[in-house]
Coordinates of C-alpha atoms and ligand atoms in Angstrom, one line a residue:
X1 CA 34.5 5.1 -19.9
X2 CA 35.9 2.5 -17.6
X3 CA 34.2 1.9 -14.3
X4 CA 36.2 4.2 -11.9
X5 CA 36.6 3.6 -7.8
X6 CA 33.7 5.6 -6.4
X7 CA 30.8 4.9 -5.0
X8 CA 27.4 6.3 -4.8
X9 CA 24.6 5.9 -1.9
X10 CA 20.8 6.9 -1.9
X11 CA 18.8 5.6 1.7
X12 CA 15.6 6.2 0.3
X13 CA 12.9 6.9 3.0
X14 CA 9.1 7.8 3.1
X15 CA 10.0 11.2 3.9
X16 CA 13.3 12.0 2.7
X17 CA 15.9 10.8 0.2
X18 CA 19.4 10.6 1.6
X19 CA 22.3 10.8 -0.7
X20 CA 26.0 10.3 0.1
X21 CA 29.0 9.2 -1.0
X22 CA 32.0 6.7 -0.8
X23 CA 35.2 8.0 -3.1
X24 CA 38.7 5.5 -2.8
X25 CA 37.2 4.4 0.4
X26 CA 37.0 7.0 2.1
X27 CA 33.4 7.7 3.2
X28 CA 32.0 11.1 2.7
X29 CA 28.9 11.5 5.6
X30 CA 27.8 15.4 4.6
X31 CA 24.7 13.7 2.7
X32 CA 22.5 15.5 0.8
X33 CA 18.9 15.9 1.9
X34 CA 16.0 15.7 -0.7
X35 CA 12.0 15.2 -0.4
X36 CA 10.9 11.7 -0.9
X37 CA 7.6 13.3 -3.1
X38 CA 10.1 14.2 -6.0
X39 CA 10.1 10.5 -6.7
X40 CA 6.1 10.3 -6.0
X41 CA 5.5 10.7 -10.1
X42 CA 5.3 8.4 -13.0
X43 CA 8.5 9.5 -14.0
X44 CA 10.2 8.0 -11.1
X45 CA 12.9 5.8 -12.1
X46 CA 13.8 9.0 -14.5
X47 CA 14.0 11.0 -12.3
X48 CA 16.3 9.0 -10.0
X49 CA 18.7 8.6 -12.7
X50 CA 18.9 12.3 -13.1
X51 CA 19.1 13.2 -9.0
X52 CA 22.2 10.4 -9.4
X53 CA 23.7 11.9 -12.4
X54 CA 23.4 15.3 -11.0
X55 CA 25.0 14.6 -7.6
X56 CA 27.6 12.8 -9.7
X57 CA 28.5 15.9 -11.6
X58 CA 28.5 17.7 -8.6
X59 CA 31.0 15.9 -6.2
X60 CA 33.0 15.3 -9.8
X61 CA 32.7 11.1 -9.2
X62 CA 33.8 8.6 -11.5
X63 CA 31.1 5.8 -10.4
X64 CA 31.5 1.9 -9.6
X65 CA 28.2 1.5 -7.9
X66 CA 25.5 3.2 -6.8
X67 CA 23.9 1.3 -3.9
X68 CA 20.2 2.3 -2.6
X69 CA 18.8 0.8 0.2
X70 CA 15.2 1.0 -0.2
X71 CA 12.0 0.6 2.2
X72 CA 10.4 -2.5 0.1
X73 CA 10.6 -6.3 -0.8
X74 CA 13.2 -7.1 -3.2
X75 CA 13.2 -10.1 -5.8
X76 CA 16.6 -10.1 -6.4
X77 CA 16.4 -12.7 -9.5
X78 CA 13.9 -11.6 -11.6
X79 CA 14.6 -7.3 -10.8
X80 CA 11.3 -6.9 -9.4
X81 CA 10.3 -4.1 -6.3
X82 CA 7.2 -4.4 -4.2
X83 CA 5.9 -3.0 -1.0
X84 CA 7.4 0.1 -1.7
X85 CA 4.0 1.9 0.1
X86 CA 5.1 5.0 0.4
X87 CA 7.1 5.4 -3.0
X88 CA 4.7 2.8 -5.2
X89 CA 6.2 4.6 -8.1
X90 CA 9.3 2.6 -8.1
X91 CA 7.9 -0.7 -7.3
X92 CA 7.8 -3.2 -10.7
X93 CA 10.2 -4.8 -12.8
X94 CA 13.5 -4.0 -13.8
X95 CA 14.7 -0.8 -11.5
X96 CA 18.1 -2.4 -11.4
X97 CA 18.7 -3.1 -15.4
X98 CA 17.4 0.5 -16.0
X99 CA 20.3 2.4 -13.9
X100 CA 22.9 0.2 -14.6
X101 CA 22.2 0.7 -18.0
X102 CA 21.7 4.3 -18.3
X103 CA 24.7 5.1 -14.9
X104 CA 26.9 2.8 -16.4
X105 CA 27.9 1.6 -13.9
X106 CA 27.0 -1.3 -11.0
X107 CA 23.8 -1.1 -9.4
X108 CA 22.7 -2.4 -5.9
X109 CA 19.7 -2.1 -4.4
X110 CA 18.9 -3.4 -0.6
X111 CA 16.0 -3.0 1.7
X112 CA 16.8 -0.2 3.3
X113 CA 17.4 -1.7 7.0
X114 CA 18.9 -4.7 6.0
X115 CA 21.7 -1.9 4.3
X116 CA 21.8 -0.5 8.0
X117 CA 22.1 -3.7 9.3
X118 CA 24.9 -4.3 7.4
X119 CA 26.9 -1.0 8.1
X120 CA 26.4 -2.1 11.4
X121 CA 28.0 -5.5 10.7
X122 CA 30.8 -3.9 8.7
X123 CA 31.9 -1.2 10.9
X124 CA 30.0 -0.8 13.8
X125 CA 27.8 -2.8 17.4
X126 CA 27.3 -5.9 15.3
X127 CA 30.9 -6.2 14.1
X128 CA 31.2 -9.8 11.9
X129 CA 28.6 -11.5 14.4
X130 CA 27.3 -14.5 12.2
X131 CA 23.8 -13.6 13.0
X132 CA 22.1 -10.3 14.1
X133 CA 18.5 -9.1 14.0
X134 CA 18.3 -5.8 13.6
X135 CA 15.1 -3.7 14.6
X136 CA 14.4 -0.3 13.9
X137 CA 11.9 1.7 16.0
X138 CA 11.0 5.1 13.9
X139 CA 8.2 6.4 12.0
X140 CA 7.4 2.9 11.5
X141 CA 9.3 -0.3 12.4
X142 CA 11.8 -1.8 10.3
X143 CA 13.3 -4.9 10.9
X144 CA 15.8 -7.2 9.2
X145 CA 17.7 -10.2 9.9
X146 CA 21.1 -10.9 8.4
X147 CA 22.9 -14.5 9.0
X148 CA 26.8 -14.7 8.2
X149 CA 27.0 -11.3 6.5
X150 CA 24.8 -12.5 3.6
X151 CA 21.8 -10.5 3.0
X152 CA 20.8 -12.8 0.0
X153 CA 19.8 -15.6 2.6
X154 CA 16.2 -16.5 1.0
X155 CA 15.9 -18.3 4.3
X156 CA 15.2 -15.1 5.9
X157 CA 13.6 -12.5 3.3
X158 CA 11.4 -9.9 4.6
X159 CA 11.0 -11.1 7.9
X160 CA 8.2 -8.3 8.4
X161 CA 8.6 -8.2 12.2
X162 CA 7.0 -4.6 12.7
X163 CA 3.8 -6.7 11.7
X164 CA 3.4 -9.2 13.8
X165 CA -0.4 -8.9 15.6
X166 CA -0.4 -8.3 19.1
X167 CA -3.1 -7.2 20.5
X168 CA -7.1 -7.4 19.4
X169 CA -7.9 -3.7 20.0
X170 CA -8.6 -3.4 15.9
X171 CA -6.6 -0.4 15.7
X172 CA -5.6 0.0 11.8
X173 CA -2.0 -0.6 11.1
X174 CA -0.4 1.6 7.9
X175 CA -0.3 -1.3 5.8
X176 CA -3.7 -2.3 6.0
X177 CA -4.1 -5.2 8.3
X178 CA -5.2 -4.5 12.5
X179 CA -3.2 -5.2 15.5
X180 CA 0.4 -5.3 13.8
X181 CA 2.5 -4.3 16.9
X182 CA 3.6 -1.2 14.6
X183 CA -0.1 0.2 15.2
X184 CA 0.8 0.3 19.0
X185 CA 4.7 0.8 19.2
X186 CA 6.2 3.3 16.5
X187 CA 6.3 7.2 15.6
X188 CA 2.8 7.3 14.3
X189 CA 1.7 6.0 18.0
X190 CA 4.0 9.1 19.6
X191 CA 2.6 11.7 17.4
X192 CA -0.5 10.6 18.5
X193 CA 0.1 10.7 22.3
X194 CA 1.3 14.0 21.7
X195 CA -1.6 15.4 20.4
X196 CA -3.9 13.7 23.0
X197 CA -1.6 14.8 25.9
X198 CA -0.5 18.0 24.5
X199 CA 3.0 17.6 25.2
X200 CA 5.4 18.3 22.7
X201 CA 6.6 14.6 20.6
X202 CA 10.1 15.5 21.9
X203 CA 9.3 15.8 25.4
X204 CA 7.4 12.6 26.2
X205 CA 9.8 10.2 27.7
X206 CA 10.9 13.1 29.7
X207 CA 7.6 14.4 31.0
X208 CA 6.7 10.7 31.4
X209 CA 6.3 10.7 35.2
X210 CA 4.2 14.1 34.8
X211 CA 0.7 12.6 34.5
X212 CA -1.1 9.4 34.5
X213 CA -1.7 9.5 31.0
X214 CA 1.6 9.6 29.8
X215 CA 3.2 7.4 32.1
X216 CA 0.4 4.6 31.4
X217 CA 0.6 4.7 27.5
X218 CA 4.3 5.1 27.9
X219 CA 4.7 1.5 30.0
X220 CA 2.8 0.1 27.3
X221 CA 4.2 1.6 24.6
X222 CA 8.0 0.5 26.1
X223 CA 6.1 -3.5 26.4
X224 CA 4.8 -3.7 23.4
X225 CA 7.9 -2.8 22.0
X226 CA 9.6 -5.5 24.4
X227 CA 6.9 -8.0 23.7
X228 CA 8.3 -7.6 19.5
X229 CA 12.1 -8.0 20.8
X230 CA 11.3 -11.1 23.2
X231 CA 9.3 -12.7 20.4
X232 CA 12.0 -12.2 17.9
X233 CA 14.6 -13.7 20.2
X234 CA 12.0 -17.2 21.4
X235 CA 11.8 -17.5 17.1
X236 CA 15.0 -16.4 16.1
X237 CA 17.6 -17.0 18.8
X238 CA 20.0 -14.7 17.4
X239 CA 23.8 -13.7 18.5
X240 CA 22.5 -10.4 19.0
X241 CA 20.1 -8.4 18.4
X242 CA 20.4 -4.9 17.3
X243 CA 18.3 -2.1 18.2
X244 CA 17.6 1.5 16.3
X245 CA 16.3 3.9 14.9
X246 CA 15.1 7.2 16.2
X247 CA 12.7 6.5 19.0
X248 CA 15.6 5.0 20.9
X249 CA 17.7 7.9 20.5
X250 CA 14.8 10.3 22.0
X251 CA 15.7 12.3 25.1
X252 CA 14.8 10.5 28.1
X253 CA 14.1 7.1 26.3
X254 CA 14.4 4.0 28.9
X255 CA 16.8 2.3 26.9
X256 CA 17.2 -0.2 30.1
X257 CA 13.9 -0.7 31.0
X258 CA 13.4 -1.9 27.8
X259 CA 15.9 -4.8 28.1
X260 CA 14.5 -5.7 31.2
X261 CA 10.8 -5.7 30.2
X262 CA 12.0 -8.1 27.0
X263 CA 14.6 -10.6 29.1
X264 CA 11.9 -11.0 31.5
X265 CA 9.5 -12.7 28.5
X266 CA 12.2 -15.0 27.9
X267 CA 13.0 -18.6 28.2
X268 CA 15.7 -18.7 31.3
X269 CA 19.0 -19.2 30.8
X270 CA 18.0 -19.8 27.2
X271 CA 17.4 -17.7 25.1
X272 CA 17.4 -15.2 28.3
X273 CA 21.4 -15.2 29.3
X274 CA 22.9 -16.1 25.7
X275 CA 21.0 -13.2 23.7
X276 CA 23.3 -10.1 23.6
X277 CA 21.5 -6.5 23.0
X278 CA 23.4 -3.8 21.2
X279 CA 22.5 -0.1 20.3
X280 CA 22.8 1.2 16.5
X281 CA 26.3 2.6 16.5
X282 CA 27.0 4.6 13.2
X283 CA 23.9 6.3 12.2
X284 CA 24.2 8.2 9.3
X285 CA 26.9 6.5 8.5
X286 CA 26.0 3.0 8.1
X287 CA 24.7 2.9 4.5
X288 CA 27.9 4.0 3.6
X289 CA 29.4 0.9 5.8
X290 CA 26.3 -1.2 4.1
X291 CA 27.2 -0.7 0.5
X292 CA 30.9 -1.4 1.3
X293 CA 29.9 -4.8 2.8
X294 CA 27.8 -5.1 -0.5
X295 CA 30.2 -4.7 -2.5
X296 CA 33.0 -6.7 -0.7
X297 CA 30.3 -10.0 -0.9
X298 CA 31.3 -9.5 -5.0
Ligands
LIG1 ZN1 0.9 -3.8 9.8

């Protein structure tokens, strides 16, 4: 069968697997929701094929691609996935070769923030700047920087920003090592707040003010988190730098006061006054805006 016009997307996550669809450019954004642990077997790479083939079936494609953005390191010339922690099952040789051969059809595969990074170039609050850094504050913190559209720049592979060390309080970050600024500033460090405080996850930036416990792991949380930005900007120097992910979007976050706490770490005027912050625009959308860019670079 010939390779038809539609397009298929999977933003693989730790916790969930998110499926969607692109079909003669227009982008479908009711994605499908599955559990991460159905890939957590030896079967893994099978089973993928079959989740695709199935959600093929079901929204009656007739594939070009499939494009999955992926929560690992990628070595894009010899097919090989690593530091996929919390799916190890798909990490080895020779992902790619397998599902284009059994699909028939293209395959992609993209770390799964840089694929966010580049929605957000295509489409969204980093449109066609020639160099963004994008970092993601959720569960954990993702980070990935993309120079002229291209996110084959070797230059700048798996800049692992979420583990740069920061403090020497030994607490254990998740992938192994102490101090990564990930240990202090993501999810993980909320949940645990949360149970320390008692106050709901959902509630803390909004009972910040409530009691000195909060408020004083919240200001730290909020610098250490503006400590990462500031330190990516002295390195990097980007055109902008673009923040997400789902602690930002959290009711009562202080979007500005991080801005403020991460210009005032800076170089004045530069990189102070020439660095431009932006907010993730699209969401759920951009890894449907990502694999477009992908395959436009073809
Ligand atoms: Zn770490």
């Amino acid at each position: 069968m010939p390779l038809g016009q539609d397009i298929v997307v999977l933003d693989i996550g730790g916790t969930h697997i998110r499926i969607g669809h692109i079909r003669n450019t227009i982008l479908y954004e009711d994605f499908e929701i599955l559990d991460s642990r159905i890939l957590r077997v030896t079967s893994a790479r099978r089973e993928l094929q079959i989740i695709i083939e199935r959600y093929v079936k079901q929204h009656h494609l007739n594939l070009n691609a499939a494009v999955l953005g992926m929560p690992a390191m990628l070595d894009r010339d010899n097919d090989i996935i690593s530091h996929c922690n919390n799916i190890p099952q798909l990490q080895g040789q020779g992902l790619k070769r397998f599902l284009s051969e059994s699909l028939g059809c293209k395959v992609f595969i993209e770390q799964d923030v840089m694929l966010q990074v580049l929605g957000e170039w295509q489409a969204g609050a980093a449109y066609r700047q020639a160099s963004v850094f994008g970092v993601y504050f959720g569960t954990g913190i993702g980070a990935a920087y993309l120079l002229n559209g291209n996110p084959e720049n070797e230059l700048v592979q798996d800049i692992q920003a979420g583990h740069i060390p920061i403090m020497a309080h030994g607490k254990v970050c998740k992938c192994g090592n102490t101090d990564c600024v990930e240990a202090y500033a993501c999810g993980h460090t909320l949940t645990a707040l949360a149970r320390e405080s008692g106050c709901p996850v959902e509630d803390l930036f909004i009972k910040r003010n409530h009691n000195h416990l909060l408020a004083d792991e919240l200001d730290r949380f909020i610098l250490y988190q503006a400590y990462l930005l500031a330190t990516i900007c002295t390195l990097f120097t980007p055109v902008v730098v673009l923040i997400g992910g789902g602690i930002p979007k959290m009711q009562g976050y202080p979007r500005d006061e991080l801005l403020q706490k991460t210009i005032k770490q800076l170089q004045k005027p530069y990189p102070a006054e020439s660095v431009r912050f932006v907010w993730s625009s699209l969401s759920a959308q951009s890894p449907l805006h990502g694999a477009l860019a992908l395959l436009n670079r073809e």
